[in-house]
C-alpha positions as CSV (number, residue, x, y, z in Angstrom):
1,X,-2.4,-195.5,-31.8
2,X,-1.9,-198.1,-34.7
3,X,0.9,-196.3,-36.2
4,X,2.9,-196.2,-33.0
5,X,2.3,-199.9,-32.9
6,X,3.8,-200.6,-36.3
7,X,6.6,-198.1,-35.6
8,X,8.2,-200.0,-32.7
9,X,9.9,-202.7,-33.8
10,X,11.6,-200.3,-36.3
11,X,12.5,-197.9,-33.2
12,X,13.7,-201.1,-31.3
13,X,15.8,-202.2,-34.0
14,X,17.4,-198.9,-34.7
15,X,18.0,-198.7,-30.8
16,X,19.8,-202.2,-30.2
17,X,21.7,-201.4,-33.6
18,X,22.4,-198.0,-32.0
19,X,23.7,-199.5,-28.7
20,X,25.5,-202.5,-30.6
21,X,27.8,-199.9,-32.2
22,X,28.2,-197.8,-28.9
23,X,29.7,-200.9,-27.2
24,X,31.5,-201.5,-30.0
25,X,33.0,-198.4,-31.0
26,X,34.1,-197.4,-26.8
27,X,35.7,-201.3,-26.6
28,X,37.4,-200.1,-29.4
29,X,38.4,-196.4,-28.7
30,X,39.8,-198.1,-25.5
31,X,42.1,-199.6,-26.7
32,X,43.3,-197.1,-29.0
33,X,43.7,-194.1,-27.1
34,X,41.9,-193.5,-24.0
35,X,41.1,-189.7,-25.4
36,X,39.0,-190.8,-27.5
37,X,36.4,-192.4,-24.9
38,X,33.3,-191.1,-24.5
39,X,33.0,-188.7,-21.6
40,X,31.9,-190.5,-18.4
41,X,32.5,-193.7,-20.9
42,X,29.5,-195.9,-21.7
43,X,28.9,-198.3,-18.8
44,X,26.7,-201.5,-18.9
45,X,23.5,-199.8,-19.2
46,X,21.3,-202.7,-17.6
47,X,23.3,-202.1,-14.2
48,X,23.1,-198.4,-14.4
49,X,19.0,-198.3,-15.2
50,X,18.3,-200.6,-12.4
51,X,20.4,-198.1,-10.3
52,X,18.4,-195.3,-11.6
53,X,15.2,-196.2,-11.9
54,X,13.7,-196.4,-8.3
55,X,14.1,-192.6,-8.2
56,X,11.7,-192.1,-11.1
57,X,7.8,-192.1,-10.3
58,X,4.8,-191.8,-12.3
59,X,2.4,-189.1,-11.9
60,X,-1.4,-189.0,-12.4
61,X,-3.6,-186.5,-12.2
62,X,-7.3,-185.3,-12.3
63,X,-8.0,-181.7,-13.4
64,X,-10.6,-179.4,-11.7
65,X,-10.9,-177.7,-15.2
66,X,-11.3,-179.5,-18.6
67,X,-10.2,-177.9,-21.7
68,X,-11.1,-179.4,-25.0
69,X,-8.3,-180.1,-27.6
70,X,-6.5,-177.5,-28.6
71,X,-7.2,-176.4,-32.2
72,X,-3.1,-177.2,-32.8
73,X,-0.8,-179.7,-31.2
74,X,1.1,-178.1,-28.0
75,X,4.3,-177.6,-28.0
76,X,4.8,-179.3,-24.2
77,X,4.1,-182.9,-22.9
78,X,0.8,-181.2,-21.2
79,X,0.2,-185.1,-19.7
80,X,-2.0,-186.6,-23.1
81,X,-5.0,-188.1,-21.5
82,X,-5.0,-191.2,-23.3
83,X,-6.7,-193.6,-26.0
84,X,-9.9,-193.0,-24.6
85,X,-10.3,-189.3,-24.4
86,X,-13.0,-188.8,-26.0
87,X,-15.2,-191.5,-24.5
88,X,-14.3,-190.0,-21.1
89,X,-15.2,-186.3,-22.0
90,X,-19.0,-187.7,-23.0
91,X,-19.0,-189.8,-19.8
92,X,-17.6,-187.3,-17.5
93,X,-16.9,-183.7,-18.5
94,X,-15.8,-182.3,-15.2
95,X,-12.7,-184.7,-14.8
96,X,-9.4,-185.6,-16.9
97,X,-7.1,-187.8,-16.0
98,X,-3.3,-187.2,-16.9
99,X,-0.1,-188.4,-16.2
100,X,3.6,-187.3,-16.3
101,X,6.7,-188.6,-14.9
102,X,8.8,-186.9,-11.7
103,X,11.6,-188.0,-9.8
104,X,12.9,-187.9,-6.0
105,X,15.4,-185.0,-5.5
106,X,16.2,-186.4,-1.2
107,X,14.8,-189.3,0.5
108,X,12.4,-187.1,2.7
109,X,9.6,-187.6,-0.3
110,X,10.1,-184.6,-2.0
111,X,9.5,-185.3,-6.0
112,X,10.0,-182.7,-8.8
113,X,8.3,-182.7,-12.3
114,X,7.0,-180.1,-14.6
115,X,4.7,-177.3,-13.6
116,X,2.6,-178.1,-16.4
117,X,1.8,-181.6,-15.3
118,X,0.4,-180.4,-12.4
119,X,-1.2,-177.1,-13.5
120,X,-4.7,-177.4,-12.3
121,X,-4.4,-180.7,-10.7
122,X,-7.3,-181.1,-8.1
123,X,-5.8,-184.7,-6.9
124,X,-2.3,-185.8,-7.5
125,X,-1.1,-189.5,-7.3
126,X,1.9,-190.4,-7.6
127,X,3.1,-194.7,-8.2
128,X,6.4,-195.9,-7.1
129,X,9.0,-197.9,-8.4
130,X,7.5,-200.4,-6.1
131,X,4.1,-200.0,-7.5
132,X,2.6,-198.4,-3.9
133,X,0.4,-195.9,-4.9
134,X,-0.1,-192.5,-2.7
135,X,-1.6,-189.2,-3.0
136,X,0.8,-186.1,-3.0
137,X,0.7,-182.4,-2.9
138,X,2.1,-179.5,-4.8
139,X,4.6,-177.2,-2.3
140,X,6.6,-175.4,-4.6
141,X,6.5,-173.8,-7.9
142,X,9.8,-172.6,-9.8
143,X,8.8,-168.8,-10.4
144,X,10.9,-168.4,-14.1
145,X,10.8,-172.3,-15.6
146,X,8.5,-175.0,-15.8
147,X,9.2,-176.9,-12.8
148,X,7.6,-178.0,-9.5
149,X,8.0,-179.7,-6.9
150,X,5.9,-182.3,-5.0
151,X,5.9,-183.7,-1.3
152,X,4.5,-187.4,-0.7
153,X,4.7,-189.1,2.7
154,X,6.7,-192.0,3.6
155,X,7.8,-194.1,7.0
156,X,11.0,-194.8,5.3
157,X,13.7,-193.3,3.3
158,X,13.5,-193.1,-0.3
159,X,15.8,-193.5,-3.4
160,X,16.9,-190.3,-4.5
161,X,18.7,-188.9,-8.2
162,X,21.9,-187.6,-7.9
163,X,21.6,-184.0,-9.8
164,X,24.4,-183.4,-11.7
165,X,25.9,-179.9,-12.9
166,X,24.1,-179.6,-16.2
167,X,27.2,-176.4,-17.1
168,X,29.4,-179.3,-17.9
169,X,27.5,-181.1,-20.4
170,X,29.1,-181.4,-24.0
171,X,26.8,-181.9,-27.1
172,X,27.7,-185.3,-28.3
173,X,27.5,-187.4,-25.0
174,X,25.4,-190.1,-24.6
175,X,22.2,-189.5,-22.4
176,X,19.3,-192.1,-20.7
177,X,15.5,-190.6,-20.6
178,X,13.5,-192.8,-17.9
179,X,10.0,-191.9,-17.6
180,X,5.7,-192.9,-18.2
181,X,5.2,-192.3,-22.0
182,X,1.3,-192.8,-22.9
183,X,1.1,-194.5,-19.4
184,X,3.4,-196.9,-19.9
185,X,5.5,-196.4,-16.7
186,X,9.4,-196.6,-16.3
187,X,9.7,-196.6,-20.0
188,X,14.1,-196.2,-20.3
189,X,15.4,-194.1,-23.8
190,X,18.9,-193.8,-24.9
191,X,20.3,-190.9,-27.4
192,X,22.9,-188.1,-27.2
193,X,23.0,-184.4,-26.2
194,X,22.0,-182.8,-29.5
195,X,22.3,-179.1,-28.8
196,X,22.9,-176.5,-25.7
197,X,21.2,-173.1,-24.9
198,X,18.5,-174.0,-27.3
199,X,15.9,-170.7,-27.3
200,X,11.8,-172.1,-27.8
201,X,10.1,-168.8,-27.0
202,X,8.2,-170.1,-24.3
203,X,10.0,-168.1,-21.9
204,X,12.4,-165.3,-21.5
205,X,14.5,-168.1,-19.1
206,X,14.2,-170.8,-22.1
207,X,17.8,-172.6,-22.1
208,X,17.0,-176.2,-22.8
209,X,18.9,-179.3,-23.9
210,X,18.1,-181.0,-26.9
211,X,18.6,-184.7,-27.0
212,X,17.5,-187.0,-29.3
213,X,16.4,-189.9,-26.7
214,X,13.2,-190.9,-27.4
215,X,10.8,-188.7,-25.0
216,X,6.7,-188.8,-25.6
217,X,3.6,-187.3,-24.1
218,X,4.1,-188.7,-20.4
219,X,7.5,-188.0,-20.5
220,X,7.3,-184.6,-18.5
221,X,8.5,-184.0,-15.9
222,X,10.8,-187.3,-16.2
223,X,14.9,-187.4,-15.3
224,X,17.8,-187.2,-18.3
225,X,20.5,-188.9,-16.8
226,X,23.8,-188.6,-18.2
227,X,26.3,-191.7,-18.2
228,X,27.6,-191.2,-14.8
229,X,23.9,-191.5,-13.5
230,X,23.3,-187.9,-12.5
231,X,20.0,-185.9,-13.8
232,X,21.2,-183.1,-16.1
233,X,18.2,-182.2,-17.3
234,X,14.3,-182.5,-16.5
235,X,12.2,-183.8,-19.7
236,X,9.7,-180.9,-20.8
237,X,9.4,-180.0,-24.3
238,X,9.6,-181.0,-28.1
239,X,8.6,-180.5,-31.3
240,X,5.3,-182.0,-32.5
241,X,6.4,-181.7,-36.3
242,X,9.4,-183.1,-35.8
243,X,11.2,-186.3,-34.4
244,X,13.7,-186.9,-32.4
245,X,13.9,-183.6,-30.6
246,X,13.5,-183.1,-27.6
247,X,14.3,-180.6,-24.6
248,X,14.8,-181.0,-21.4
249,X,15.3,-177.9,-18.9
250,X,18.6,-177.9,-17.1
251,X,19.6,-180.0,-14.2
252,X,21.2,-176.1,-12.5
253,X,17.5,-174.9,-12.5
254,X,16.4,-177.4,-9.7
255,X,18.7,-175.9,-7.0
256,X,17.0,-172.6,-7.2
257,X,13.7,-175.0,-6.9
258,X,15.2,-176.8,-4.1
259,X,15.6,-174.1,-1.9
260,X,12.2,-172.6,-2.6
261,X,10.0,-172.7,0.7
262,X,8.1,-175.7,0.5
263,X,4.9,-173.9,2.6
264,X,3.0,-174.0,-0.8
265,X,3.2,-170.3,-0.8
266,X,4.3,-171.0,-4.6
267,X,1.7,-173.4,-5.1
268,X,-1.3,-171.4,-5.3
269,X,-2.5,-170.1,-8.3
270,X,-5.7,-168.2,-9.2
271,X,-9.0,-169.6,-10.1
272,X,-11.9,-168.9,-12.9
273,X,-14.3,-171.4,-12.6
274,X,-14.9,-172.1,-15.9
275,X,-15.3,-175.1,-18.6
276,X,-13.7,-173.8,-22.0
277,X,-13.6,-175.1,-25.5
278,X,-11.7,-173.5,-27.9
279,X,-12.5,-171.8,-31.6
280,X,-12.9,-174.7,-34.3
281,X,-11.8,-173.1,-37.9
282,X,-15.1,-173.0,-38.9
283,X,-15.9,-171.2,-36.1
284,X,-12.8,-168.7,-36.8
285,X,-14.1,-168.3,-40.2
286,X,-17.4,-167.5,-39.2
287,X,-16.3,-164.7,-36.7
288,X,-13.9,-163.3,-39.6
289,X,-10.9,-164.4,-37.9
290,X,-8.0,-165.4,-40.2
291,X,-6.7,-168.0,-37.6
292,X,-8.7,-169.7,-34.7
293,X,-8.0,-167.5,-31.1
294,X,-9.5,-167.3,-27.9
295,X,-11.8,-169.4,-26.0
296,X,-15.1,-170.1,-25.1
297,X,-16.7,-170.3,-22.0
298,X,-18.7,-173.6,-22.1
299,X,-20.3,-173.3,-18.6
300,X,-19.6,-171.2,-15.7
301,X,-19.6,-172.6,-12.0
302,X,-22.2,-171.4,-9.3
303,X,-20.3,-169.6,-6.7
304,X,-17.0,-168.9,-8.4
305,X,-14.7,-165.9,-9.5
306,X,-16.0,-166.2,-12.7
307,X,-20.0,-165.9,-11.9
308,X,-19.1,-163.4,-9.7
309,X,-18.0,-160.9,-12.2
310,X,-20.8,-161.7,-14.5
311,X,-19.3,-164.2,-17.2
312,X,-22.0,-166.2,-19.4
313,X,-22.0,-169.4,-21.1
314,X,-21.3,-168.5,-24.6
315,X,-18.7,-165.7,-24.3
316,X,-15.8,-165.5,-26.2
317,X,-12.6,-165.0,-23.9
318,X,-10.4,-162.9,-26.2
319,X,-7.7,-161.2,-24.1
320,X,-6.2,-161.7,-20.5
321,X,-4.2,-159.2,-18.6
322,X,-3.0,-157.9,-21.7
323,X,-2.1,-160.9,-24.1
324,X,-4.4,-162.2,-26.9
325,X,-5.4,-165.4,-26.2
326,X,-5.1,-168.5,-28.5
327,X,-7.0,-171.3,-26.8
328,X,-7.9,-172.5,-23.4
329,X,-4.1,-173.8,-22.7
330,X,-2.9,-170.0,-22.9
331,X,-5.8,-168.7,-21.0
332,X,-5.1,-171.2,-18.4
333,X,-1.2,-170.3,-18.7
334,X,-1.9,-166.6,-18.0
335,X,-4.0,-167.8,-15.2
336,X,-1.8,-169.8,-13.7
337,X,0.4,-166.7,-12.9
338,X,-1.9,-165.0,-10.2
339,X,-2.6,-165.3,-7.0
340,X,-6.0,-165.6,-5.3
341,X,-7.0,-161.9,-4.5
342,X,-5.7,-160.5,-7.7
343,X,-7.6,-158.8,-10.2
344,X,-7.2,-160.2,-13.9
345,X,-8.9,-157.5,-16.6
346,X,-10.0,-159.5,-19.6
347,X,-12.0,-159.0,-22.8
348,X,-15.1,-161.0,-23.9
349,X,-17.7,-160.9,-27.2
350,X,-20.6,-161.4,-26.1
351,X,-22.8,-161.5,-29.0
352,X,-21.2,-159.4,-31.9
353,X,-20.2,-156.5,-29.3
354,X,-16.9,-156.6,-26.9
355,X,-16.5,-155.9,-23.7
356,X,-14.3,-155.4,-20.3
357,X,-14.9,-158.1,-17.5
358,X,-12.9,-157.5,-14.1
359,X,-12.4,-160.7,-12.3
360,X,-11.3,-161.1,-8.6
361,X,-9.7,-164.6,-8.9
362,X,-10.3,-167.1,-6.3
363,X,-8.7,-170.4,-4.9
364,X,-9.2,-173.8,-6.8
365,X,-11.3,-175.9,-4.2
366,X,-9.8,-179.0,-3.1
């Protein structure tokens, strides 16, 4: 945390320089030659953020199932629990708090975020621009891309973001990230559209936006507006080694979303019952592994799925309908896409010998 704290004024400097010279260069390309301005131009940003903000909301969470740190640094915002993560795995092992960012898509309370914000989520809260607090519920989940929507209620109509079309973006223009970095809630980021069509492997629907606005753990699920105040893109991804990129998903994806039934049909995933922690190195090298993979089961829950078909405290979760698993995030990923009923065929080491485990996955309790 110390070495964000003597890297901001650095970043704030560089981002008042940066918006210095884009007033100064668009005053300037005005009066040139108006084909030269920036597209949508490069408004009084103070005005437009206090337009746009009241549609963005904070999201916090508390998982039904805690997975220890992953032995390598995900590749998505999956909601970082904070400064005191490790104090609050000792104190309470059966809860983690999160948050992410979401924003209001109509003015009937219906918010969307990032799937993985809410993957697992046994209570959702959700804070206002207003600072109200209020519980909401999952109702929809996008079937190809990371992206859900939630529903919260309200006596009055809400402050919704106009979704632009994100078709007609060009690399180059300049872009605003509002969302709850680390916690820190409405949190506004300027930078440009760096790159189109850009390919992660995290999905055979991957087509993100890369921008270079400042976007952090807590930033999921959070609008990018472009100049004319119009989301283009929904916050989900970067690149832990690197900085300055980020992805968002595109703004086009959210009307298939939208017109998702809202029943929570889409909203119900399978359920282990489970506490994981994942292979340390040491433990990979004692197991003869060349890299750490899989995950093991730290304690399994009375009366759940996962009792049910006989799993033990101590196994090693090594494959899942199929796919090798790398830690407790990927097992939970492959989870995440059945239903309750279904019938997920796995592979555990139990002791030094492997063996085939047939689980009938349940529902997550409420």
């Amino acid at each position: 945390m110390i070495s964000f704290l003597t890297h901001w004024p650095a970043r704030i400097s560089f981002s008042l320089l940066a918006l210095f010279l884009c007033t100064i260069s668009v005053c300037v390309a005005q009066e040139q030659s108006s084909k030269t301005v920036p597209r949508g131009g490069c408004p009084d940003l103070i005005e437009l953020i206090k337009e746009l903000t009241p549609a963005v909301v904070n999201i916090s969470i508390e998982r039904h199932m805690l997975q220890h740190s992953s032995t390598e640094p995900p590749p998505l915002f999956r909601s970082k629990p904070g400064a005191l993560e490790d104090q609050s795995r000792t104190k309470d092992r059966f809860q983690a708090d999160s948050v992410g960012s979401g924003f209001f898509c109509d003015t009937q309370g219906h918010i969307v975020t990032n799937a993985h914000v809410v993957e697992g989520a046994g209570k959702i809260l959700v804070t206002l621009s207003t600072g109200r607090v209020t519980t909401a519920r999952l109702v929809a989940v996008h079937p190809k891309v990371d992206l859900a929507m939630l529903k919260i209620a309200s006596s009055s109509p809400l402050q919704k973001a106009k979704i632009g079309d994100s078709a007609g973006i060009q690399v180059g223009e300049w872009v605003v990230a509002v969302g709850n970095p680390f916690g820190l809630g409405r949190t506004v980021t300027v930078g440009i559209v760096s790159g189109k069509g850009r390919f992660l492997g995290l999905g055979p629907d991957d087509n993100f936006i890369q921008t270079d606005a400042s976007i952090n753990p807590g930033n999921s699920g959070g609008p990018l507006f472009n100049m004319a105040g119009e989301v283009i893109g929904v916050n989900t991804a970067i690149i832990a080694s690197g900085k300055g990129i980020g992805f968002a998903i595109p703004s086009n994806y959210l009307h298939e979303l939208i017109k998702l039934p809202t029943n929570g049909e889409f909203a119900v995933r399978g359920w282990l019952g489970i506490y994981v922690e994942d292979v340390t190195p040491e433990q990979a090298k004692k197991l003869g592994m060349g890299t750490p993979r899989g995950t093991w089961v730290d304690e399994v829950l009375t009366s759940t799925p996962a009792q049910n078909a006989g799993l033990k405290k101590g196994d090693l979760i090594v494959d899942a309908d199929g796919k090798q698993i790398k830690n407790g995030r990927h097992l939970s990923k492959v989870i995440s896409s059945f239903k309750p009923g279904d019938i997920l065929k796995m592979k555990v080491i139990r002791g030094r010998q492997q063996q085939a485990v047939d689980i009938v996955l349940g529902k997550s309790p409420e």
